[in-house]
Short mmCIF file of C-alpha atoms (C1' of nucleotides) in Angstrom, two decimals:
data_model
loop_
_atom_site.label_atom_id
_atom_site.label_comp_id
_atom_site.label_asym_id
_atom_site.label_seq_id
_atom_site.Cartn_x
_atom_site.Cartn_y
_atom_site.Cartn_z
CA UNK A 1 -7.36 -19.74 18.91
CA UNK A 2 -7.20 -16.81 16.47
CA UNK A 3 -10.49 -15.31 15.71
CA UNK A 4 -11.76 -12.68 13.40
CA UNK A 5 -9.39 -9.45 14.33
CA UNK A 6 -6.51 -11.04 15.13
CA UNK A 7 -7.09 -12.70 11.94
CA UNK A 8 -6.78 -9.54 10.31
CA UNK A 9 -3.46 -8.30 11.47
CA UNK A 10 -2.38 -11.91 10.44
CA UNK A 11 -3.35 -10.81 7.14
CA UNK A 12 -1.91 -7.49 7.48
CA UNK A 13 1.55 -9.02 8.56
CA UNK A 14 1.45 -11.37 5.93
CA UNK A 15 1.15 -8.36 3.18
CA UNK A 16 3.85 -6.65 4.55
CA UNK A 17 6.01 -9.62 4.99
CA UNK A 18 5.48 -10.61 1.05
CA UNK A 19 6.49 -7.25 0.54
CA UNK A 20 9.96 -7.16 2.70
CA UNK A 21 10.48 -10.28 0.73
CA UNK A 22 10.60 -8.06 -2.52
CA UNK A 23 13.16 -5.89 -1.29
CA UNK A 24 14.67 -8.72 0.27
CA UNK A 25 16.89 -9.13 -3.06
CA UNK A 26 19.82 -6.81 -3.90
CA UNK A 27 19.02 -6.12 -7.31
CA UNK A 28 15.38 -5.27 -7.16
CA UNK A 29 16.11 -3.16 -3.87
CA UNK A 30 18.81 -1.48 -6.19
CA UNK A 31 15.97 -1.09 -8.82
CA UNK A 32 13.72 0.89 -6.70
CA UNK A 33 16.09 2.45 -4.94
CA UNK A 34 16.74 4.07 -8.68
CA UNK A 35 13.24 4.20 -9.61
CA UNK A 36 12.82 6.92 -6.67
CA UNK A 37 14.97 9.27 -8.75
CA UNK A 38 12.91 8.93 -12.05
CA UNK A 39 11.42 6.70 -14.49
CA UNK A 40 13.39 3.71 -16.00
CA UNK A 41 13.23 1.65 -19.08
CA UNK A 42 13.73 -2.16 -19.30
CA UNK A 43 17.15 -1.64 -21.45
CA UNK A 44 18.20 0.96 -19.04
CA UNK A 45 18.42 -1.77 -16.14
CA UNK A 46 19.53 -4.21 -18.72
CA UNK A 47 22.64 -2.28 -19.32
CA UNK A 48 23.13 -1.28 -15.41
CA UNK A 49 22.56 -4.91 -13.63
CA UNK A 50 24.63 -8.56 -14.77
CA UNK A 51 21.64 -10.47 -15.09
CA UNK A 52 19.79 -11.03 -18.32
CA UNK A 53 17.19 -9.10 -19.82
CA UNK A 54 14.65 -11.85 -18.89
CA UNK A 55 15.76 -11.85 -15.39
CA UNK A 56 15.03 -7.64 -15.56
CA UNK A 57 11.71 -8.76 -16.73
CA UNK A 58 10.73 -11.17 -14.23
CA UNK A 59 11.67 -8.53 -11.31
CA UNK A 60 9.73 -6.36 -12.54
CA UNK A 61 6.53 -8.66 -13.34
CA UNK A 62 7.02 -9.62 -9.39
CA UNK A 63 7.23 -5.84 -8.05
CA UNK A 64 4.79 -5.08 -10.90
CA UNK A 65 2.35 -8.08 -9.18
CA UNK A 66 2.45 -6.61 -5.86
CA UNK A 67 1.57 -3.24 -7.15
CA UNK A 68 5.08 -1.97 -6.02
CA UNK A 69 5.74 -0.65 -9.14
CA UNK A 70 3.97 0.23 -11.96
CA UNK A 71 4.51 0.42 -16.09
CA UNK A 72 3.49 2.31 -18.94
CA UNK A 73 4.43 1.27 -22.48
CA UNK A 74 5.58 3.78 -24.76
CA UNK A 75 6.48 2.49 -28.45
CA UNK A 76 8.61 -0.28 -28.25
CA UNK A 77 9.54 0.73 -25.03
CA UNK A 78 8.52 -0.25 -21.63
CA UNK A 79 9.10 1.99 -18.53
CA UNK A 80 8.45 1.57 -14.79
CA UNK A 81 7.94 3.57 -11.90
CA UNK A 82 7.31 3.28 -8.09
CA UNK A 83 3.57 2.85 -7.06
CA UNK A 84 3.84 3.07 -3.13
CA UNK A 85 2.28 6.27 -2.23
CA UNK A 86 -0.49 4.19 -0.18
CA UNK A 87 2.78 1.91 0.98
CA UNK A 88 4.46 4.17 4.28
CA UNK A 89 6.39 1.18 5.17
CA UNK A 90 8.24 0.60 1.60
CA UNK A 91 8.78 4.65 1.49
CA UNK A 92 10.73 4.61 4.63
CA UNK A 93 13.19 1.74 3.70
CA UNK A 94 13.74 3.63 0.04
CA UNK A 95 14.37 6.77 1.96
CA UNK A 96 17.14 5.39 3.82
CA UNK A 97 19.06 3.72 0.34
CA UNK A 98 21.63 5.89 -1.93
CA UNK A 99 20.03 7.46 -4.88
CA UNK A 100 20.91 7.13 -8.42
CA UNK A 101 23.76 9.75 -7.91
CA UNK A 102 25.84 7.85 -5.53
CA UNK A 103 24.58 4.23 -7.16
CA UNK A 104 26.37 5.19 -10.82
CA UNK A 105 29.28 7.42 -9.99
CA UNK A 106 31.12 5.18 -11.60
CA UNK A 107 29.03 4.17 -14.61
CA UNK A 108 29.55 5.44 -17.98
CA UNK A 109 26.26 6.22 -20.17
CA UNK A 110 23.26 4.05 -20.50
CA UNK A 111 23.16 3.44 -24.81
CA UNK A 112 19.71 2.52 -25.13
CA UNK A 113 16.35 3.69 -25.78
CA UNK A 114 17.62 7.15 -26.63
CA UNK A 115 15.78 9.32 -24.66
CA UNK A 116 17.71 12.61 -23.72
CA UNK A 117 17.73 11.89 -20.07
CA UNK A 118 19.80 9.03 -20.85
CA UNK A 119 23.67 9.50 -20.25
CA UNK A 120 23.80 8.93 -16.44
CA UNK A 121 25.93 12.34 -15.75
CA UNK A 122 28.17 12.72 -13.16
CA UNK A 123 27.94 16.38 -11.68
CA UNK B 1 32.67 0.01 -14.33
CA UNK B 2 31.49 0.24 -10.62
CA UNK B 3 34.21 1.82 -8.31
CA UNK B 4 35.01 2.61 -4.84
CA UNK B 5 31.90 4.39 -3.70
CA UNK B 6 29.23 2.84 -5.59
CA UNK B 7 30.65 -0.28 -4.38
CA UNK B 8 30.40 1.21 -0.79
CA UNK B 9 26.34 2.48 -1.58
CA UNK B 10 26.05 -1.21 -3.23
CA UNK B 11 27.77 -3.43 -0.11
CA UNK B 12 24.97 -0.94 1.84
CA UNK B 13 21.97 -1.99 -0.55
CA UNK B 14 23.00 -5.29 -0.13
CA UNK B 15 22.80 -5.04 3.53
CA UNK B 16 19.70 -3.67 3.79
CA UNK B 17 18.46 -6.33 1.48
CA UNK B 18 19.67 -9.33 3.45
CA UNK B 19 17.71 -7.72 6.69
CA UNK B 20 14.71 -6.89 4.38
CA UNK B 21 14.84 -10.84 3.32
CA UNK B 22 14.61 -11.25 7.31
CA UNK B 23 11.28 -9.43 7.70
CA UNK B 24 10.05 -10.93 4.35
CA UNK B 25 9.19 -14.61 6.23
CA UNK B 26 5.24 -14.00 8.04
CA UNK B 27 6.40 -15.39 11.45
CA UNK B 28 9.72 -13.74 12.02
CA UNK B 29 8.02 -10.43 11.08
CA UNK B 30 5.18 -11.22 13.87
CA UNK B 31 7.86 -12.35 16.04
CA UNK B 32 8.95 -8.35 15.52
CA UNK B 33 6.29 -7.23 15.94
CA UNK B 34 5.49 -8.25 19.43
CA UNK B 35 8.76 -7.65 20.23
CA UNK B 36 8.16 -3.96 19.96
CA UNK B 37 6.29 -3.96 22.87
CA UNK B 38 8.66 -6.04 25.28
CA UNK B 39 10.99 -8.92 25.29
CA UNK B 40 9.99 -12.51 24.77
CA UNK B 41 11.23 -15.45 25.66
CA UNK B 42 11.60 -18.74 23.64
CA UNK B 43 9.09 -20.63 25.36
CA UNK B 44 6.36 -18.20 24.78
CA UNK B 45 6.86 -17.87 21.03
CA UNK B 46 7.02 -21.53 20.92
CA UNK B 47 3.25 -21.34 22.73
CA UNK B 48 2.01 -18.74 20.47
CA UNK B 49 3.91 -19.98 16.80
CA UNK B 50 2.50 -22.94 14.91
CA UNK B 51 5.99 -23.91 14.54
CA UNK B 52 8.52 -26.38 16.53
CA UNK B 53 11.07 -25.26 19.10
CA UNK B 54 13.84 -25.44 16.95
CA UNK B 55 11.84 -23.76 14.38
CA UNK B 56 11.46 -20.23 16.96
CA UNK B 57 15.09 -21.08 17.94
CA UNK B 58 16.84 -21.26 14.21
CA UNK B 59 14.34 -17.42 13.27
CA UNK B 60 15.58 -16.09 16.55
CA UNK B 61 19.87 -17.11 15.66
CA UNK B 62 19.05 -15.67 12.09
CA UNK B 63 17.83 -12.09 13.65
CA UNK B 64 20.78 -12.26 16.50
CA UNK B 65 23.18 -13.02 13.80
CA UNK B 66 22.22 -9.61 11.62
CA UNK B 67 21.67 -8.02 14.98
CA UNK B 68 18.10 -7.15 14.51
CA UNK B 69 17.67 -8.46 18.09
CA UNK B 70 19.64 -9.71 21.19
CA UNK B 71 19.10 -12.06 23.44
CA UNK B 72 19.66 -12.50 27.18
CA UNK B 73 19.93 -15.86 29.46
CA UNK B 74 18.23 -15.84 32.78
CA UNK B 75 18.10 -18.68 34.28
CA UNK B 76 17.04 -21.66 32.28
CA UNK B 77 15.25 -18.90 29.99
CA UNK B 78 16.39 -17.29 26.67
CA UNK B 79 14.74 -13.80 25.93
CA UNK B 80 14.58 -11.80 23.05
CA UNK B 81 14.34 -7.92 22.41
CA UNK B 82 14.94 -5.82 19.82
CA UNK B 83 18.32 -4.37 19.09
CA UNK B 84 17.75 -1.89 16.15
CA UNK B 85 17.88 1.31 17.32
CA UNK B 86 20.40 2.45 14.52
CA UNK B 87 18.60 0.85 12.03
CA UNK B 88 15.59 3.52 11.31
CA UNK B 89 14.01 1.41 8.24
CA UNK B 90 13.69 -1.47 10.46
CA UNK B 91 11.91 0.72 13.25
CA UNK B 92 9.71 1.88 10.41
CA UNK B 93 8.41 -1.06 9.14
CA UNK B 94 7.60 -2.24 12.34
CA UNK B 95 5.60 1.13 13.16
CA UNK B 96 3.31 0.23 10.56
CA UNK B 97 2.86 -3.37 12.02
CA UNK B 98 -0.22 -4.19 14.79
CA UNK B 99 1.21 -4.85 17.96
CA UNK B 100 0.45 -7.22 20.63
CA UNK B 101 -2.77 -6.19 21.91
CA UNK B 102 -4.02 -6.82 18.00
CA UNK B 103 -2.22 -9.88 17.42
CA UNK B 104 -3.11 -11.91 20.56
CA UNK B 105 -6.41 -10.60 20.92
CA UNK B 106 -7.52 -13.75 20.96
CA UNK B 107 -5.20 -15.83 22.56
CA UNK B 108 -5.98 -17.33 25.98
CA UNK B 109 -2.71 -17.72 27.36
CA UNK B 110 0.73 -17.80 27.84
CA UNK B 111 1.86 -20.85 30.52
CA UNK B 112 5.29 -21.50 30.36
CA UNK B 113 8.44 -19.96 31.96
CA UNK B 114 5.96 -18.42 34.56
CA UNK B 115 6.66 -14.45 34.61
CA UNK B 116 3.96 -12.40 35.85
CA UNK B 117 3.41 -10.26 33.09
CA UNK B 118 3.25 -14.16 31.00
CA UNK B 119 -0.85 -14.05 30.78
CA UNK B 120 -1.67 -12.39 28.08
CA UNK B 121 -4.75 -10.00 29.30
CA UNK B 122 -7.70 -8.49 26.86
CA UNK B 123 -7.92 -5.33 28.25
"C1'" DT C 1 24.96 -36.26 40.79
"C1'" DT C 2 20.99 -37.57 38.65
"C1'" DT C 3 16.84 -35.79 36.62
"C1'" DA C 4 13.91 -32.55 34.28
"C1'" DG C 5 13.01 -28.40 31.67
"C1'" DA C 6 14.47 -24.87 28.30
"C1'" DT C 7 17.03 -23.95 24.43
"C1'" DA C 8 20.36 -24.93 20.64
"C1'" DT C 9 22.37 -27.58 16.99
"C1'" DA C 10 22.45 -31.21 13.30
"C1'" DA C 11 20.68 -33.46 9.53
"C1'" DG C 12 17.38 -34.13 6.16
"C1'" DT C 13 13.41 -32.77 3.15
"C1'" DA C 14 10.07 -30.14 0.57
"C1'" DT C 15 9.41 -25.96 -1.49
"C1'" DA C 16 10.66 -21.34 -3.10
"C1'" DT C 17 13.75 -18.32 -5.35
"C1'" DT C 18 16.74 -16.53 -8.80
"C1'" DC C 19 19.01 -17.15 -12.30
"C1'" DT C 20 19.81 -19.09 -17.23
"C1'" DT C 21 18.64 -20.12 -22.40
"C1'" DA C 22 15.20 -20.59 -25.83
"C1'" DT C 23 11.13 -18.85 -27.71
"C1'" DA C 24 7.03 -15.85 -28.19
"C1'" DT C 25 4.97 -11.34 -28.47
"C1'" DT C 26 4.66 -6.59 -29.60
"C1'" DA C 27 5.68 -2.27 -32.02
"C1'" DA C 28 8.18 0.39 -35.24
"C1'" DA C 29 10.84 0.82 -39.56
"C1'" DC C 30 11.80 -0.53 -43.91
"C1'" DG D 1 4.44 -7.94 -45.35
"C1'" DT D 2 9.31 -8.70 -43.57
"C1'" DT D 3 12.71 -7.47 -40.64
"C1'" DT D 4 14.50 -5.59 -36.41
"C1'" DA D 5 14.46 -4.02 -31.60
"C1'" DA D 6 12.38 -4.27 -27.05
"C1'" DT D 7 10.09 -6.88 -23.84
"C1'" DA D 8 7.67 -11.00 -21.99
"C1'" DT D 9 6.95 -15.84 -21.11
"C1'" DA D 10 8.37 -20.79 -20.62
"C1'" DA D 11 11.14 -24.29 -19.01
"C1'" DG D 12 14.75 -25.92 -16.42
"C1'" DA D 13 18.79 -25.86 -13.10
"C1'" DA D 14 21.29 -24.48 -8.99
"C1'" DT D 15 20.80 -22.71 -4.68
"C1'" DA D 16 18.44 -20.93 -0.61
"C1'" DT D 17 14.83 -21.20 2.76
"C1'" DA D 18 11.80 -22.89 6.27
"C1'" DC D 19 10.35 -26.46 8.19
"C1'" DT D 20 10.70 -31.24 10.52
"C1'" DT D 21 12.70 -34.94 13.95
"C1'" DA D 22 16.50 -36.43 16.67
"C1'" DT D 23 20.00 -35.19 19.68
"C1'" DA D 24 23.07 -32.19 22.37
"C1'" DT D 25 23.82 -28.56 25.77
"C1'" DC D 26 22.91 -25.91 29.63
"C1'" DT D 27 20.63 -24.64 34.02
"C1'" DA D 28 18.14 -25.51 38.13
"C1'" DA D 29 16.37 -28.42 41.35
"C1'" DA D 30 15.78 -32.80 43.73
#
DNA sequence: TTTAGATATAAGTATATTCTTATATTAAAC
DNA sequence: GTTTAATATAAGAATATACTTATATCTAAA
């Protein structure tokens, strides 16, 4: 019934759709909708979102998996970035999300891993 | 802690999310795909999807209900097209999805609710 | 007005997802 | 080496999701 190419863009849907799944949850589309801004650390999302640090963690192994994002230790602490230059598809739905700026008008300071960039100004 | 307008940017993140979770499931997001090209009806997705009738009809209500298509009775025939022409990170994760011609290359036929343009051609 | 075809809804089930708490790992500081 | 901070993994629970089969609704035609 479905042979060889068509078989192909099966796959090729399937990718994508395993992707839309990922930003298919509000608090790892809010995650990389920061991430396109700059770098962030695990505490840094541990102090913006209400889940627990382990839930952070377990986002980030899954957006991490699909090579959506991707980490570099430094010290203690971890920090991750988006990895979707090759990924069109994911750029264009980030592109159309708030930034940092309008996501944490209203939040204070992040208190952790004191690097200078830290305290989330508001302009 | 979160005010008025980052509540505003988050109810939109949240949005986008729940229509991201809707192209995040393989056969809705093929289901898209061919509808880029034209409208479909029921009965043809139901010849084309390895899934029941009520299994096209319950993806179909989901994507009516967030307005990511609309559908239109004629006759004893449902069909569906897309409706998301103010919703540009929709249209661009479908533009980097094959379309028909791909995806059906190999399939023989469509036979049911007996439009002309129903059998699917290999150009 | 009965019958047949197309689609929708209801109910139930298996699996996936997203959290949680508890514990393990890793790296720096003492 | 021991302690402390940051992160990861494991295990488990509550909920959501995507199917199924059975049944209802709606339309056209006989």
């Amino acid at each position: 019934m479905k042979t060889e190419v068509a078989v192909s863009a099966m796959h090729h849907i399937e990718e994508v759709a395993e992707q839309m799944k990922l930003l298919g949850d509000k608090n790892r589309l809010m995650m990389l909708a920061l991430l396109k801004e700059r770098e962030w650390c695990v505490c840094e999302f541990v102090e913006i979102f209400d889940i627990s640090q382990p839930g952070i963690s377990q986002h980030m192994r899954k957006l991490k998996s699909h090579r959506i994002v991707k980490e570099e230790r430094r010290g203690q602490w971890v920090y991750y970035s988006l990895n979707i230059e090759d990924k069109p598809h994911i750029q264009a739905v980030l592109r159309h999300l708030p930034g940092r700026e309008e996501l944490l008008r209203n939040f204070d300071k992040i208190v952790c891993c004191n690097q200078s960039e830290s305290a989330i100004s508001a302009p």
